[in-house]
CSV table of C-alpha atoms in Angstrom, one decimal:
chain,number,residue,atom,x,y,z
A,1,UNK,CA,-26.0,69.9,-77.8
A,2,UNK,CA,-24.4,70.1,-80.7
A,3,UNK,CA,-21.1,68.6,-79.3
A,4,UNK,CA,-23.1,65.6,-77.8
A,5,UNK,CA,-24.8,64.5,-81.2
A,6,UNK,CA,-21.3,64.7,-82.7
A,7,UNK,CA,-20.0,62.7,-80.3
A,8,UNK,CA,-22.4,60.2,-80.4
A,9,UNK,CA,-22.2,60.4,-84.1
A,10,UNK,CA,-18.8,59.4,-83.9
A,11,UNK,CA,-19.4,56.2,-82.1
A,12,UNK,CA,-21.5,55.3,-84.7
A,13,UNK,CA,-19.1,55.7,-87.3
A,14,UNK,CA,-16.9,53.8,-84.8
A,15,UNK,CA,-18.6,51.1,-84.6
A,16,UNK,CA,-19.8,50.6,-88.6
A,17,UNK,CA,-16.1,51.1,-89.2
A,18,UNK,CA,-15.1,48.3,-86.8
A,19,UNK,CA,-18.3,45.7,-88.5
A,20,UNK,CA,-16.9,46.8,-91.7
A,21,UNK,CA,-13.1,45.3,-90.6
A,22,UNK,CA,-14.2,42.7,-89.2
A,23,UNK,CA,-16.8,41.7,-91.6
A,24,UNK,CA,-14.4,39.6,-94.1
A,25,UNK,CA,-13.3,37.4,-90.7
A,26,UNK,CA,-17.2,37.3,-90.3
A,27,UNK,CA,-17.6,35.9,-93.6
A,28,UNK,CA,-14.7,33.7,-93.4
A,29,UNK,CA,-15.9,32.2,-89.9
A,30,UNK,CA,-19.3,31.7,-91.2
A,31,UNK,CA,-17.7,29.8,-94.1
A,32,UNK,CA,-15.9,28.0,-91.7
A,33,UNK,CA,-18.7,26.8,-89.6
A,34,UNK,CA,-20.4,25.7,-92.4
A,35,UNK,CA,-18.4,23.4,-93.6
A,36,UNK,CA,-18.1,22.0,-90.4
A,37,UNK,CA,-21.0,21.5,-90.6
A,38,UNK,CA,-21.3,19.8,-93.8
A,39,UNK,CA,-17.8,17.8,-92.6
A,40,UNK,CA,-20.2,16.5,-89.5
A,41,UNK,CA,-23.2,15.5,-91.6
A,42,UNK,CA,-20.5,13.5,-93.7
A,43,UNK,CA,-18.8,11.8,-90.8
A,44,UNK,CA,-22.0,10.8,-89.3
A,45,UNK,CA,-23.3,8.9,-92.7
A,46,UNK,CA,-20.1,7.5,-93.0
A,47,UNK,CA,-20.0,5.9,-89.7
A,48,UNK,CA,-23.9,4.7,-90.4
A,49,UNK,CA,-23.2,3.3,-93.6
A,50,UNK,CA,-20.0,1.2,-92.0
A,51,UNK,CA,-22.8,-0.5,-89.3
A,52,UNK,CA,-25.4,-0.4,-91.7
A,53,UNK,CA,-25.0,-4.7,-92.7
A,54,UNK,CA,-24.1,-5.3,-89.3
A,55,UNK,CA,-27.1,-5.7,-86.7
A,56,UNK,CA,-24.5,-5.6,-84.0
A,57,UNK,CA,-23.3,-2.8,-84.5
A,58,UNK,CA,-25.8,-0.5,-85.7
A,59,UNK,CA,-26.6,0.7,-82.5
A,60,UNK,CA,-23.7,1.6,-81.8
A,61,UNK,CA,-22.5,3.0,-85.4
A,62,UNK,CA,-25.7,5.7,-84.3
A,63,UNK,CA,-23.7,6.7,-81.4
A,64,UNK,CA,-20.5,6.9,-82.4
A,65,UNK,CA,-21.9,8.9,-85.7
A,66,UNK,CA,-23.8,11.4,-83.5
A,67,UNK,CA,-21.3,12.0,-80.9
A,68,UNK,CA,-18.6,12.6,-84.1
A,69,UNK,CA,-21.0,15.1,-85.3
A,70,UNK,CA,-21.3,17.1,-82.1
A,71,UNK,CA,-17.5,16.8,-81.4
A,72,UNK,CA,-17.1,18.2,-85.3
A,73,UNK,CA,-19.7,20.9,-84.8
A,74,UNK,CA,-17.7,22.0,-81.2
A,75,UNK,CA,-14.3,21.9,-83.3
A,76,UNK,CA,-15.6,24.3,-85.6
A,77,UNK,CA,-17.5,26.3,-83.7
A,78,UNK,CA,-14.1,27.3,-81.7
A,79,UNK,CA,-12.3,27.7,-85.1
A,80,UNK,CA,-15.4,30.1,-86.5
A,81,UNK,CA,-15.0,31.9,-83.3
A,82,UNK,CA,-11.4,32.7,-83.6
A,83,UNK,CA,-11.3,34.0,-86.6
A,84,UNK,CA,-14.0,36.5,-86.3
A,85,UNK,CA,-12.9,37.5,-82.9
A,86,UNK,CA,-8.9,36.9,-82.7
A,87,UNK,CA,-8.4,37.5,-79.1
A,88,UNK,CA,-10.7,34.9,-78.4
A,89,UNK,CA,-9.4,31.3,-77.0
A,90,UNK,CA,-11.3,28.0,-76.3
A,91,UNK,CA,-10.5,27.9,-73.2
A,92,UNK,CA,-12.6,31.1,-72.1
A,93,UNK,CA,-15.3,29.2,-73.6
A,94,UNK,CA,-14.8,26.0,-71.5
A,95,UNK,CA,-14.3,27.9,-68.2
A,96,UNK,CA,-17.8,29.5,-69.2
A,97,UNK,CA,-19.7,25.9,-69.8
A,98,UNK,CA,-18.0,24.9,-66.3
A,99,UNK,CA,-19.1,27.7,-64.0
A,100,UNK,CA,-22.6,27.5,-65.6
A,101,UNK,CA,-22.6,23.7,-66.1
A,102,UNK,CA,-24.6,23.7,-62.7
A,103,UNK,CA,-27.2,25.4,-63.4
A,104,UNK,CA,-27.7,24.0,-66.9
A,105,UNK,CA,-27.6,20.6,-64.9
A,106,UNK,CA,-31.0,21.6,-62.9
A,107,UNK,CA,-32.3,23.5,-65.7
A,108,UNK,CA,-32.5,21.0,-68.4
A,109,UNK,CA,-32.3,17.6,-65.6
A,110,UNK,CA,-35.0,15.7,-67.6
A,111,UNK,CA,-33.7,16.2,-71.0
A,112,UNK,CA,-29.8,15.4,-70.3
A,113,UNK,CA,-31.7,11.9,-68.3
A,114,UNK,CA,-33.2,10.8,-71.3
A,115,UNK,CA,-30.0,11.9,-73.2
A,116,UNK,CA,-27.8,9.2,-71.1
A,117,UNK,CA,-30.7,7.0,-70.7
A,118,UNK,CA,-30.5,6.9,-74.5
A,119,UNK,CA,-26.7,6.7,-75.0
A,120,UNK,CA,-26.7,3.2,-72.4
A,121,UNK,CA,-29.5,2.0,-74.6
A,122,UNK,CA,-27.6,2.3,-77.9
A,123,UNK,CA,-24.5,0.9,-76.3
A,124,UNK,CA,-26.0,-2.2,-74.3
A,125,UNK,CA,-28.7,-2.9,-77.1
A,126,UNK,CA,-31.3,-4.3,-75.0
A,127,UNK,CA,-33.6,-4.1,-78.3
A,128,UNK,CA,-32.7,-2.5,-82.0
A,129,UNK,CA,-34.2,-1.0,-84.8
A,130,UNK,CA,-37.0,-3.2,-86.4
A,131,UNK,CA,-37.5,-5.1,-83.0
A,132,UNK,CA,-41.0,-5.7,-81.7
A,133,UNK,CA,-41.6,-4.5,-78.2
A,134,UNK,CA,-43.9,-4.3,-76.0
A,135,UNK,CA,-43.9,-1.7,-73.3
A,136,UNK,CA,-46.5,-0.7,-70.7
A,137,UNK,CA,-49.7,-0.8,-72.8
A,138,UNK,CA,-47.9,-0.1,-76.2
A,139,UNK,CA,-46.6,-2.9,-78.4
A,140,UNK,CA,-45.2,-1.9,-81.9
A,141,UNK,CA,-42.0,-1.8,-83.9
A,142,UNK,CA,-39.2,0.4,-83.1
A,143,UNK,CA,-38.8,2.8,-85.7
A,144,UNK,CA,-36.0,4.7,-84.5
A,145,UNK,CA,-33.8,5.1,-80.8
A,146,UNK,CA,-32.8,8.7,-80.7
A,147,UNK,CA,-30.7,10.4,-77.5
A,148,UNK,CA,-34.2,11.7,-76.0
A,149,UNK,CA,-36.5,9.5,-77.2
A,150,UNK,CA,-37.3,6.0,-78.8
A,151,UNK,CA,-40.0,6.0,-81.8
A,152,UNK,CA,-42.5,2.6,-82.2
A,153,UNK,CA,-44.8,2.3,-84.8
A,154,UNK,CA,-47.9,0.0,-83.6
A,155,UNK,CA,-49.9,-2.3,-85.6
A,156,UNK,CA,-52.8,-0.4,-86.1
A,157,UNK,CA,-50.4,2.3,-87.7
A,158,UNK,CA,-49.6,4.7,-85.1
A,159,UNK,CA,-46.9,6.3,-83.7
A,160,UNK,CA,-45.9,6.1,-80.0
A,161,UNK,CA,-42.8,8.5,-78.9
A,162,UNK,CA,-41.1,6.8,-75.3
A,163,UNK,CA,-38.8,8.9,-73.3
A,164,UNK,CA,-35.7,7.3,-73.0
A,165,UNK,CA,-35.6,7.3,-69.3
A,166,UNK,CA,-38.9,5.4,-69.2
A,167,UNK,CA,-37.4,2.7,-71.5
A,168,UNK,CA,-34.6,2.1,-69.0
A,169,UNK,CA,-35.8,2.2,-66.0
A,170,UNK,CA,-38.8,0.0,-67.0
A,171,UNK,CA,-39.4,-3.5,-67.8
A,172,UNK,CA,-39.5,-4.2,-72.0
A,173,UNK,CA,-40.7,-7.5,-73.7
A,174,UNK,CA,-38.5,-7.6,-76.9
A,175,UNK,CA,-40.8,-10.4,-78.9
A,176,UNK,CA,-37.8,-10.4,-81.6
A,177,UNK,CA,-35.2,-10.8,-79.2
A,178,UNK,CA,-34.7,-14.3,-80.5
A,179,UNK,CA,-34.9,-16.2,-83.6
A,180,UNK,CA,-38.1,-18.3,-82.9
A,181,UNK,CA,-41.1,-17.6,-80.6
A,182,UNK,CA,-43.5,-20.5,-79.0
A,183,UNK,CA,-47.2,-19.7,-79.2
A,184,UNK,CA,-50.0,-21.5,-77.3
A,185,UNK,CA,-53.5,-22.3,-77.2
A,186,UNK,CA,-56.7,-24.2,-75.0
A,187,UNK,CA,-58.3,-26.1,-76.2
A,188,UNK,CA,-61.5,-28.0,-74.3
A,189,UNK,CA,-62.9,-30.9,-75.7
A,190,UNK,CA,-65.7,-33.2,-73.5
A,191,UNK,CA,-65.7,-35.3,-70.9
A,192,UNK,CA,-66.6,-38.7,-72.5
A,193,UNK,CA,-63.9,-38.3,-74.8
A,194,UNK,CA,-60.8,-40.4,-74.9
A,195,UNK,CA,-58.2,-37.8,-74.4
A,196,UNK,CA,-55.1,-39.3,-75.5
A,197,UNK,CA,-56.5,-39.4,-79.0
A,198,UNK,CA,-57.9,-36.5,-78.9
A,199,UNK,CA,-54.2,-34.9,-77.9
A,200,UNK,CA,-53.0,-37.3,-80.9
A,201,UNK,CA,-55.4,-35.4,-83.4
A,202,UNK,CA,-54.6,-32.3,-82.4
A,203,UNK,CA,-50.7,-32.8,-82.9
A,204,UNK,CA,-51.2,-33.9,-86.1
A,205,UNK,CA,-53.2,-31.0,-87.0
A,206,UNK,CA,-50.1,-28.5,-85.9
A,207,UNK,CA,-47.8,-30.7,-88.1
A,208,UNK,CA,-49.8,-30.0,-90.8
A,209,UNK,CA,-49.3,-26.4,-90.9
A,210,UNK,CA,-46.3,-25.4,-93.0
A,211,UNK,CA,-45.4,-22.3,-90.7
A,212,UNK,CA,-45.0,-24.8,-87.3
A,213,UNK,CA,-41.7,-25.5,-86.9
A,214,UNK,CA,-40.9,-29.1,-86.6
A,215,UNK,CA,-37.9,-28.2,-84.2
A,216,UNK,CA,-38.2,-27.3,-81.8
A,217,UNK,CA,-41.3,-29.9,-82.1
A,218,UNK,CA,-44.8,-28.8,-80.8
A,219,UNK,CA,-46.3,-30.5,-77.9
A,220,UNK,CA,-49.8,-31.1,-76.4
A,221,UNK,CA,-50.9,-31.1,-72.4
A,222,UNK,CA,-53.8,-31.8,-70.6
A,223,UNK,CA,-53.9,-28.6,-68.3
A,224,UNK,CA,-57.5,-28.1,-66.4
A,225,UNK,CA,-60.6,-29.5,-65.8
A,226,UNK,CA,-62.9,-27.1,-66.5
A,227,UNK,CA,-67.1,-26.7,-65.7
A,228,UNK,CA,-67.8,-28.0,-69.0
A,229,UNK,CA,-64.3,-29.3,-70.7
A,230,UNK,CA,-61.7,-31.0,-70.1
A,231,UNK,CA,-58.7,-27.7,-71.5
A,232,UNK,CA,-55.9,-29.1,-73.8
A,233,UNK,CA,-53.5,-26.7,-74.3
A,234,UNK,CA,-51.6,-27.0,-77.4
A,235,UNK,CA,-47.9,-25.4,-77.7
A,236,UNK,CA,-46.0,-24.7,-80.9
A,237,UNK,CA,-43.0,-22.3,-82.7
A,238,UNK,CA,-42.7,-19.9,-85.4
A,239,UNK,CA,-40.0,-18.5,-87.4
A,240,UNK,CA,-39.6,-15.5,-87.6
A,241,UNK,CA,-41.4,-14.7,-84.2
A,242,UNK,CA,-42.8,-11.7,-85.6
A,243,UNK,CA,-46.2,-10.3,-85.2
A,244,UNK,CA,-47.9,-10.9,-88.7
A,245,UNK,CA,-46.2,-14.8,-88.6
A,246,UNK,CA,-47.6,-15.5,-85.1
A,247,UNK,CA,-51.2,-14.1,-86.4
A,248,UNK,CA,-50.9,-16.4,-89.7
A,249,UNK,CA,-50.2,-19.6,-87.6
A,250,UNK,CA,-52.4,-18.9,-85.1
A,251,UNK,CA,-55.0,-19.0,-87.8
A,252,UNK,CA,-54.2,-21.9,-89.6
A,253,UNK,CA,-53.4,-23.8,-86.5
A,254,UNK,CA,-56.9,-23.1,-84.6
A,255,UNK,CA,-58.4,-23.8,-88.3
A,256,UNK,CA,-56.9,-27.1,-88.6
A,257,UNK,CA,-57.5,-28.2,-84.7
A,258,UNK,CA,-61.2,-27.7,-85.2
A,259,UNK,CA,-61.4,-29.6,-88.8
A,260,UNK,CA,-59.4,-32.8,-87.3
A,261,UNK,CA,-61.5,-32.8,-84.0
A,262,UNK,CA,-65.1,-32.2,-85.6
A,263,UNK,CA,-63.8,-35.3,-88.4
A,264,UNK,CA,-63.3,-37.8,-85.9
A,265,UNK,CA,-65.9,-37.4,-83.6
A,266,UNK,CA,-64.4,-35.4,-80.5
A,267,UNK,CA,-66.7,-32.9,-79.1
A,268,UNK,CA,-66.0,-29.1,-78.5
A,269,UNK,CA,-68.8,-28.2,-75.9
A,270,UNK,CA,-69.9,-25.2,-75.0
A,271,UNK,CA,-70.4,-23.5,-71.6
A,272,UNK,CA,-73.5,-25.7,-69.9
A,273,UNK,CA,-75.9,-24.7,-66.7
A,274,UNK,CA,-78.4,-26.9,-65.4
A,275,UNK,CA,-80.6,-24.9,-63.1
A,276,UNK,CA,-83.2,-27.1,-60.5
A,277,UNK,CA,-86.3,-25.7,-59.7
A,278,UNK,CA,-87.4,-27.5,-56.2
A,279,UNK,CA,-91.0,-28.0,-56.1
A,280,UNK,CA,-92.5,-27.5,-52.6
A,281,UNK,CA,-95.9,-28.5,-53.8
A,282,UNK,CA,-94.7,-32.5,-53.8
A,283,UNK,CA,-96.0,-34.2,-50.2
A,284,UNK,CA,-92.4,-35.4,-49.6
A,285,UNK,CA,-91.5,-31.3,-49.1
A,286,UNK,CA,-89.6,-31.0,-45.7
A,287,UNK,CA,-88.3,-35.0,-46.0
A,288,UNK,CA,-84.0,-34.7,-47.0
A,289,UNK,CA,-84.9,-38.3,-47.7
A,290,UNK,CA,-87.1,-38.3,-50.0
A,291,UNK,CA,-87.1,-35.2,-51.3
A,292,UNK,CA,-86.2,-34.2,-55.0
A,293,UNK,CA,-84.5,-31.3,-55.1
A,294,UNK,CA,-86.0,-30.6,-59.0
A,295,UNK,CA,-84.6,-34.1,-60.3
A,296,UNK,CA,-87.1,-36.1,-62.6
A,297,UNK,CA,-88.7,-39.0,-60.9
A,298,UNK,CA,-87.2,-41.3,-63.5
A,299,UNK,CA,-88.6,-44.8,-62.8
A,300,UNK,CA,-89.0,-44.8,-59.4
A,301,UNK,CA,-92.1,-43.3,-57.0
A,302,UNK,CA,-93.5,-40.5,-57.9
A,303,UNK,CA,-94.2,-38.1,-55.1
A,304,UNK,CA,-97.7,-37.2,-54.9
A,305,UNK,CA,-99.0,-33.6,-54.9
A,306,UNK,CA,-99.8,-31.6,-51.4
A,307,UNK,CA,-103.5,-31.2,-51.0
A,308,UNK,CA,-104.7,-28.1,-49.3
A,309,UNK,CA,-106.8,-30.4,-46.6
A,310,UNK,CA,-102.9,-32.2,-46.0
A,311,UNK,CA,-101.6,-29.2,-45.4
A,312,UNK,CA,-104.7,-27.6,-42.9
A,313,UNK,CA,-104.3,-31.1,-41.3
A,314,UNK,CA,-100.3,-30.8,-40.2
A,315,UNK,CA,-101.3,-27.4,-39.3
A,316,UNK,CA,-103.8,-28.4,-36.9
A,317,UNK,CA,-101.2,-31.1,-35.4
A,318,UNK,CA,-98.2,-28.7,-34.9
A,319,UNK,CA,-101.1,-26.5,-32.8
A,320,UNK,CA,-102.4,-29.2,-31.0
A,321,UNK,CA,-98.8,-30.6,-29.9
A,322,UNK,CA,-98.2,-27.3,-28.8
A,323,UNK,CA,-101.0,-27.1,-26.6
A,324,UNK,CA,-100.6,-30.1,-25.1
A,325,UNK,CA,-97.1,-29.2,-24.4
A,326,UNK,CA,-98.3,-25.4,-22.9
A,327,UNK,CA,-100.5,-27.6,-20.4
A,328,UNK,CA,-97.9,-30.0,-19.3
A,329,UNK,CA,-95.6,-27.4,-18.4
A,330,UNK,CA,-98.3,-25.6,-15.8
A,331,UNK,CA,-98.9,-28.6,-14.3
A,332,UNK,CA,-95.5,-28.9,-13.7
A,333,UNK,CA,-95.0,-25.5,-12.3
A,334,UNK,CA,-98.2,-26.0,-9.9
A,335,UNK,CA,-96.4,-29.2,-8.4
């Protein structure tokens, strides 16, 4: 017993013994690594701050920074390792990753999609950093385009994280994609109005407001007949096509429409329903001809009510003829 606890005892010893020779290359590696680490995080602001001024580039100055970190991380991670452990080599390392790179594949399938689905969309740019987008039901600003996942903020001051693979696979509207943006609105005016001056009015409102660009010039067409309007719709662009500047010259756009129409006289009707009551009380009831089908009489005849004793008498009639008819038909069948 006593042999066996010494024994064990010894291994011990051993083994403090051998942490306590190899605890300066511990310390050392650890050093190492860390200023790798701080090396990495230096590389990658370096190579943000070069693409920061230039919008074409920026996308790709976040990939090339974050794929210079990693590869400084690895770099160090081999060094740190062969210092503490000397007999150590990176190539044991990298047949490791390959027989288990198969596995790791199935394991972790979703995050390394969004991972390449996020390094295309930093290298083709279909949108940036600051663009407006609108995807699915979510519209917003993109805040930041990560390797897993993109960030928009929305208007109403929320945040809306998108899995990369989503983004790509998906149909995007990028509102910002271009310098200026046209915007459009009906308008329905009535249909005893002259509508070529009423299209004239209502360009000269939208030249009136500062924020609609005078070129590309707005435009105005007649586009439906409506129920109760005749729709104009009017057609004009903002710079910059963002959503606050569409929102402002909507406003003064719609504002100034209305205040040019009402001054001259053109009418902006409202949805109208006349509803006819037909009156089966009139002595004309039963007569396509004649009958009035809930119109006022106007100046012509004026059907006169049914009386009761009118009504008994037709009765009486349509009886009768239907006798007579009943008795003409034995006959017949007698003969």
């Amino acid at each position: 017993m006593n042999a066996e606890i010494s024994t064990a005892w010894d291994k011990i010893q051993s083994m403090i013994n051998g942490f306590i020779a190899l605890l300066p290359n511990i310390l050392l590696g650890l050093i190492v690594f860390i200023l790798f680490l701080f090396i990495a995080s230096r590389i990658k602001a370096l190579v943000k701050r070069l693409t920061r001024n230039r919008r074409s580039a920026r996308n790709l100055g976040l990939v090339l920074g974050r794929l210079a970190q990693g590869l400084t991380i690895l770099i160090g991670l081999f060094i740190a390792l062969s210092i503490v452990i000397p007999t150590f080599q990176a190539g044991d390392l990298i047949q490791l990753l390959g027989i288990s790179g198969v596995a790791i594949g199935f394991a972790f399938r979703d995050i390394l999609q969004n991972f390449l689905a996020g390094i295309l969309i930093l290298l083709t740019e279909p949108f940036q950093i600051d663009d407006q987008i609108v995807f699915k039901g979510f519209e917003g600003t993109v805040e930041n385009i990560e390797t897993r996942a993109t960030t928009i903020r929305t208007y109403d001051g929320r945040r809306i994280v998108i899995p990369n693979s989503e983004l790509f696979t998906n149909s995007v509207t990028v509102n910002t994609a271009f310098d200026n943006r046209r915007l459009e609105y009906d308008v329905g005016i009535g249909y005893n109005d002259d509508i070529d001056r009423a299209k004239q009015l209502m360009l000269d409102a939208m030249l009136s407001v500062d924020e609609v660009l005078k070129d590309p010039a707005p435009d105005v067409l007649a586009m439906e007949l409506a129920e109760s309007t005749v729709n104009i719709r009017v057609r004009w662009w903002v710079h910059p096509p963002r959503r606050a500047d569409n929102l402002i010259s909507r406003d003064k756009v719609i504002i100034a429409i209305k205040k040019k129409l009402v001054a001259n006289g053109i009418d902006l009707p409202f949805p109208t329903q006349q509803i006819l009551f037909h009156d089966q009380t009139e002595e004309t009831d039963g007569n396509r001809s004649r009958q009035r089908e809930g119109w006022p009489a106007g100046k012509g005849e004026v059907p006169k009510p049914r009386r009761i004793s009118d009504s008994l008498r037709l009765l009486a009639q349509a009886r009768s003829s239907e006798d007579n008819n009943g008795k003409v038909d034995s006959q017949t069948n007698e003969q």
